[in-house]
Amino acid sequence: AQSVAQPEDQVNVAEGNPLTVKCTYSVSGNPYLFWYVQYPNRGLQFLLKYITGDNLVKGSYGFEAEFNKSQTSFHLKKPSALVSDSALYFCAVTPGMSSSNTGKLIFGQGTTLQVKP
Amino acid sequence: GAGVSQSPSNKVTEKGKDVELRCDPISGHTALYWYRQSLGQGLEFLIYFQGNSAPDKSGLPSDRFSAERTGGSVSTLTIQRTQQEDSAVYLCASSPMGQAVHEQYFGPGTRLTVT
């Protein structure tokens, strides 16, 4: 079965410190991986994606993520956290290129990021 | 340009009533997805449209749930005989094509409360 795990319900970090939000996945084939962010009472907002190529992908608001195939991980990182980064973060996966892949996303349970001043 | 819009933003209904939730995708996006976000189940896929057809309905939890899309644009998710376990936020997303390489653009959601 295809699945995504975000092992931490909450991550706390001080403003200005680096942050990491963890994600591991289980999917057949070469996966496509995504990170989305959700602010209170808002829909999900796309941050970044890995399709192929360079394992380090850069996205919006200074976020980046590293694809590690051997560890089946796609951790989200930012060198210096801001209070405004506080939100709910979702990792998502879809199986890679195939005629049957409709693009539907399988989401992790979400990780709440709390950045304190 | 305009993003994905959903209406109503909030809906409170009594158990047993039918409800309709509407989604207006980004203009020109041929792929449309419905997801449900609930405390117990997290974010789960419901149905996928490519144009007006729904090649993947695998996430619909029961036959009380149905959806349609007309004109390759607006979609309506209908829940018949609502139950308390249907209470959740229903999210709609669209993307340029139903291909996995494209990110999806989400609407703000409809919060459904069944009393």
Short mmCIF file of C-alpha atoms in Angstrom, two decimals:
data_model
loop_
_atom_site.label_atom_id
_atom_site.label_comp_id
_atom_site.label_asym_id
_atom_site.label_seq_id
_atom_site.Cartn_x
_atom_site.Cartn_y
_atom_site.Cartn_z
CA ALA A 1 0.00 0.00 0.00
CA GLN A 2 1.14 3.51 -0.71
CA SER A 3 1.61 5.76 2.29
CA VAL A 4 3.30 8.83 3.67
CA ALA A 5 4.52 9.25 7.22
CA GLN A 6 5.23 12.47 9.05
CA PRO A 7 6.57 11.18 12.35
CA GLU A 8 6.25 14.43 14.28
CA ASP A 9 2.87 15.91 15.13
CA GLN A 10 4.56 19.18 16.10
CA VAL A 11 7.94 20.80 15.61
CA ASN A 12 9.00 23.72 17.77
CA VAL A 13 11.85 25.98 16.75
CA ALA A 14 13.11 29.41 17.73
CA GLU A 15 13.01 32.20 15.19
CA GLY A 16 16.26 32.42 13.25
CA ASN A 17 17.13 28.77 13.83
CA PRO A 18 17.07 26.16 11.08
CA LEU A 19 14.02 23.94 10.83
CA THR A 20 13.38 20.44 9.53
CA VAL A 21 10.01 18.77 9.05
CA LYS A 22 10.36 15.07 8.34
CA CYS A 23 8.60 12.95 5.73
CA THR A 24 9.06 9.37 4.62
CA TYR A 25 7.07 7.56 1.97
CA SER A 26 6.22 4.16 0.63
CA VAL A 27 5.16 4.01 -2.99
CA SER A 28 5.87 1.83 -5.99
CA GLY A 29 8.04 3.11 -8.75
CA ASN A 30 9.66 6.52 -8.82
CA PRO A 31 7.49 8.85 -6.77
CA TYR A 32 6.58 12.44 -7.27
CA LEU A 33 6.76 14.28 -3.94
CA PHE A 34 5.16 17.50 -2.77
CA TRP A 35 5.04 19.78 0.24
CA TYR A 36 2.00 21.91 0.99
CA VAL A 37 1.36 24.41 3.79
CA GLN A 38 -1.96 25.23 5.39
CA TYR A 39 -2.60 28.41 7.35
CA PRO A 40 -5.62 28.55 9.69
CA ASN A 41 -8.95 28.47 7.86
CA ARG A 42 -7.22 28.41 4.51
CA GLY A 43 -6.77 25.82 1.80
CA LEU A 44 -3.49 24.14 1.07
CA GLN A 45 -0.76 26.16 -0.60
CA PHE A 46 1.91 24.54 -2.75
CA LEU A 47 5.49 24.94 -1.53
CA LEU A 48 7.66 22.71 -3.69
CA LYS A 49 7.89 19.42 -5.54
CA TYR A 50 10.36 16.77 -6.61
CA ILE A 51 9.78 15.12 -9.95
CA THR A 52 13.22 14.18 -11.19
CA GLY A 53 16.75 15.52 -11.37
CA ASP A 54 18.59 17.31 -8.58
CA ASN A 55 17.76 15.81 -5.20
CA LEU A 56 17.66 19.24 -3.56
CA VAL A 57 14.65 21.26 -4.62
CA LYS A 58 13.96 24.85 -3.71
CA GLY A 59 10.52 26.30 -3.29
CA SER A 60 8.54 29.24 -2.03
CA TYR A 61 9.40 31.37 1.00
CA GLY A 62 12.95 30.06 1.29
CA PHE A 63 11.94 26.43 1.86
CA GLU A 64 13.82 23.54 0.34
CA ALA A 65 13.58 19.77 0.50
CA GLU A 66 15.95 16.92 -0.12
CA PHE A 67 14.89 13.76 -1.86
CA ASN A 68 16.72 10.69 -0.55
CA LYS A 69 15.80 7.58 -2.50
CA SER A 70 17.70 5.12 -0.34
CA GLN A 71 16.00 6.38 2.82
CA THR A 72 12.67 7.04 1.04
CA SER A 73 12.59 10.46 2.62
CA PHE A 74 11.73 13.98 1.54
CA HIS A 75 12.41 16.26 4.50
CA LEU A 76 11.45 19.91 4.37
CA LYS A 77 14.05 22.42 5.52
CA LYS A 78 14.64 26.10 5.96
CA PRO A 79 17.92 27.67 7.09
CA SER A 80 16.35 30.40 9.23
CA ALA A 81 12.79 30.11 10.55
CA LEU A 82 10.36 33.01 10.79
CA VAL A 83 7.42 33.37 13.17
CA SER A 84 5.24 33.70 10.07
CA ASP A 85 6.27 30.15 9.04
CA SER A 86 4.08 28.79 11.84
CA ALA A 87 1.47 26.65 10.12
CA LEU A 88 0.45 23.07 9.32
CA TYR A 89 2.68 21.32 6.80
CA PHE A 90 1.70 18.35 4.66
CA CYS A 91 3.92 16.01 2.70
CA ALA A 92 2.23 14.27 -0.23
CA VAL A 93 3.17 11.66 -2.78
CA THR A 94 1.83 10.32 -6.02
CA PRO A 95 3.23 7.38 -7.95
CA GLY A 96 5.46 8.43 -10.79
CA MET A 97 4.94 8.34 -14.48
CA SER A 98 2.44 5.73 -15.56
CA SER A 99 -0.65 5.72 -17.73
CA SER A 100 -2.82 4.97 -14.73
CA ASN A 101 -1.54 7.79 -12.53
CA THR A 102 -4.22 10.43 -12.28
CA GLY A 103 -2.21 12.65 -9.99
CA LYS A 104 -4.28 11.99 -6.89
CA LEU A 105 -2.25 12.79 -3.82
CA ILE A 106 -1.63 10.64 -0.78
CA PHE A 107 -1.01 12.88 2.21
CA GLY A 108 0.83 12.49 5.45
CA GLN A 109 -0.97 13.33 8.67
CA GLY A 110 0.55 16.79 8.83
CA THR A 111 3.07 18.46 11.12
CA THR A 112 2.36 21.64 13.01
CA LEU A 113 5.33 23.98 12.93
CA GLN A 114 5.53 26.45 15.80
CA VAL A 115 8.18 29.15 15.48
CA LYS A 116 8.67 31.18 18.65
CA PRO A 117 10.13 34.69 18.75
CA GLY B 1 -5.84 35.61 -11.71
CA ALA B 2 -8.65 34.03 -9.73
CA GLY B 3 -7.89 30.93 -7.76
CA VAL B 4 -10.08 27.96 -6.91
CA SER B 5 -13.26 29.04 -5.18
CA GLN B 6 -15.66 26.97 -3.12
CA SER B 7 -19.11 27.62 -1.74
CA PRO B 8 -20.48 27.76 0.80
CA SER B 9 -17.55 28.35 3.12
CA ASN B 10 -19.51 26.89 6.01
CA LYS B 11 -22.52 24.59 6.04
CA VAL B 12 -24.41 23.34 9.07
CA THR B 13 -27.03 20.72 8.36
CA GLU B 14 -29.15 18.27 10.25
CA LYS B 15 -28.48 14.57 10.13
CA GLY B 16 -30.38 12.99 7.27
CA LYS B 17 -30.49 16.08 5.05
CA ASP B 18 -28.81 16.31 1.64
CA VAL B 19 -26.09 18.89 0.94
CA GLU B 20 -24.40 20.21 -2.18
CA LEU B 21 -20.91 21.65 -2.19
CA ARG B 22 -19.65 23.66 -5.13
CA CYS B 23 -16.21 24.12 -6.62
CA ASP B 24 -15.09 26.59 -9.28
CA PRO B 25 -11.66 25.59 -10.55
CA ILE B 26 -9.07 27.83 -12.12
CA SER B 27 -10.09 28.65 -15.66
CA GLY B 28 -8.54 26.27 -18.18
CA HIS B 29 -7.65 23.60 -15.66
CA THR B 30 -8.94 20.30 -16.97
CA ALA B 31 -8.23 18.23 -13.87
CA LEU B 32 -10.30 18.62 -10.71
CA TYR B 33 -9.97 16.77 -7.41
CA TRP B 34 -12.05 16.56 -4.26
CA TYR B 35 -10.45 15.76 -0.90
CA ARG B 36 -11.79 15.55 2.61
CA GLN B 37 -9.95 16.77 5.68
CA SER B 38 -11.08 15.47 9.05
CA LEU B 39 -9.48 15.13 12.45
CA GLY B 40 -9.63 11.38 12.51
CA GLN B 41 -8.74 10.58 8.91
CA GLY B 42 -6.46 13.43 7.89
CA LEU B 43 -6.53 14.45 4.24
CA GLU B 44 -8.06 11.83 1.96
CA PHE B 45 -8.78 11.73 -1.75
CA LEU B 46 -12.40 11.42 -2.83
CA ILE B 47 -12.74 11.75 -6.61
CA TYR B 48 -10.88 12.93 -9.70
CA PHE B 49 -12.34 14.55 -12.82
CA GLN B 50 -10.65 14.92 -16.17
CA GLY B 51 -12.95 17.19 -18.11
CA ASN B 52 -16.48 16.10 -17.31
CA SER B 53 -15.71 12.46 -16.68
CA ALA B 54 -14.58 10.88 -13.43
CA PRO B 55 -12.11 8.10 -14.14
CA ASP B 56 -11.25 7.70 -10.47
CA LYS B 57 -14.00 7.59 -7.86
CA SER B 58 -12.11 5.25 -5.60
CA GLY B 59 -12.12 7.55 -2.59
CA LEU B 60 -15.86 8.11 -2.26
CA PRO B 61 -16.67 6.58 1.14
CA SER B 62 -20.19 5.37 0.37
CA ASP B 63 -22.94 5.52 -2.23
CA ARG B 64 -24.35 8.54 -0.39
CA PHE B 65 -21.55 10.54 -1.98
CA SER B 66 -21.66 11.59 -5.60
CA ALA B 67 -20.14 14.30 -7.74
CA GLU B 68 -20.51 15.77 -11.17
CA ARG B 69 -18.73 18.28 -13.31
CA THR B 70 -20.31 20.24 -16.13
CA GLY B 71 -18.81 22.21 -18.99
CA GLY B 72 -15.38 21.08 -17.93
CA SER B 73 -15.58 23.65 -15.17
CA VAL B 74 -17.80 23.78 -12.09
CA SER B 75 -18.12 20.68 -9.96
CA THR B 76 -20.69 19.78 -7.35
CA LEU B 77 -20.17 17.24 -4.57
CA THR B 78 -23.46 15.92 -3.19
CA ILE B 79 -23.86 14.09 0.08
CA GLN B 80 -27.23 12.44 0.61
CA ARG B 81 -28.71 11.58 4.00
CA THR B 82 -25.83 13.19 5.84
CA GLN B 83 -24.38 11.50 8.90
CA GLN B 84 -22.36 12.98 11.73
CA GLU B 85 -19.23 11.24 10.48
CA ASP B 86 -19.52 13.30 7.28
CA SER B 87 -18.52 16.39 9.27
CA ALA B 88 -15.24 17.58 7.79
CA VAL B 89 -13.66 20.20 5.59
CA TYR B 90 -14.15 19.39 1.92
CA LEU B 91 -11.36 20.70 -0.27
CA CYS B 92 -11.37 21.07 -4.02
CA ALA B 93 -8.22 21.35 -6.13
CA SER B 94 -7.50 21.83 -9.79
CA SER B 95 -4.48 21.43 -12.01
CA PRO B 96 -3.72 22.11 -15.67
CA MET B 97 -3.92 18.43 -16.57
CA GLY B 98 -4.49 15.18 -14.78
CA GLN B 99 -0.84 14.37 -14.73
CA ALA B 100 1.15 13.78 -11.62
CA VAL B 101 3.89 16.27 -12.51
CA HIS B 102 1.57 19.19 -11.98
CA GLU B 103 0.97 20.67 -8.56
CA GLN B 104 -2.60 21.13 -7.50
CA TYR B 105 -4.17 24.43 -6.55
CA PHE B 106 -6.52 24.19 -3.61
CA GLY B 107 -9.61 26.16 -2.74
CA PRO B 108 -10.31 27.42 0.81
CA GLY B 109 -12.65 24.52 1.53
CA THR B 110 -16.20 24.05 2.77
CA ARG B 111 -16.55 23.23 6.44
CA LEU B 112 -19.49 20.86 6.82
CA THR B 113 -21.01 20.28 10.23
CA VAL B 114 -23.72 17.67 10.61
CA THR B 115 -25.75 18.04 13.82
#
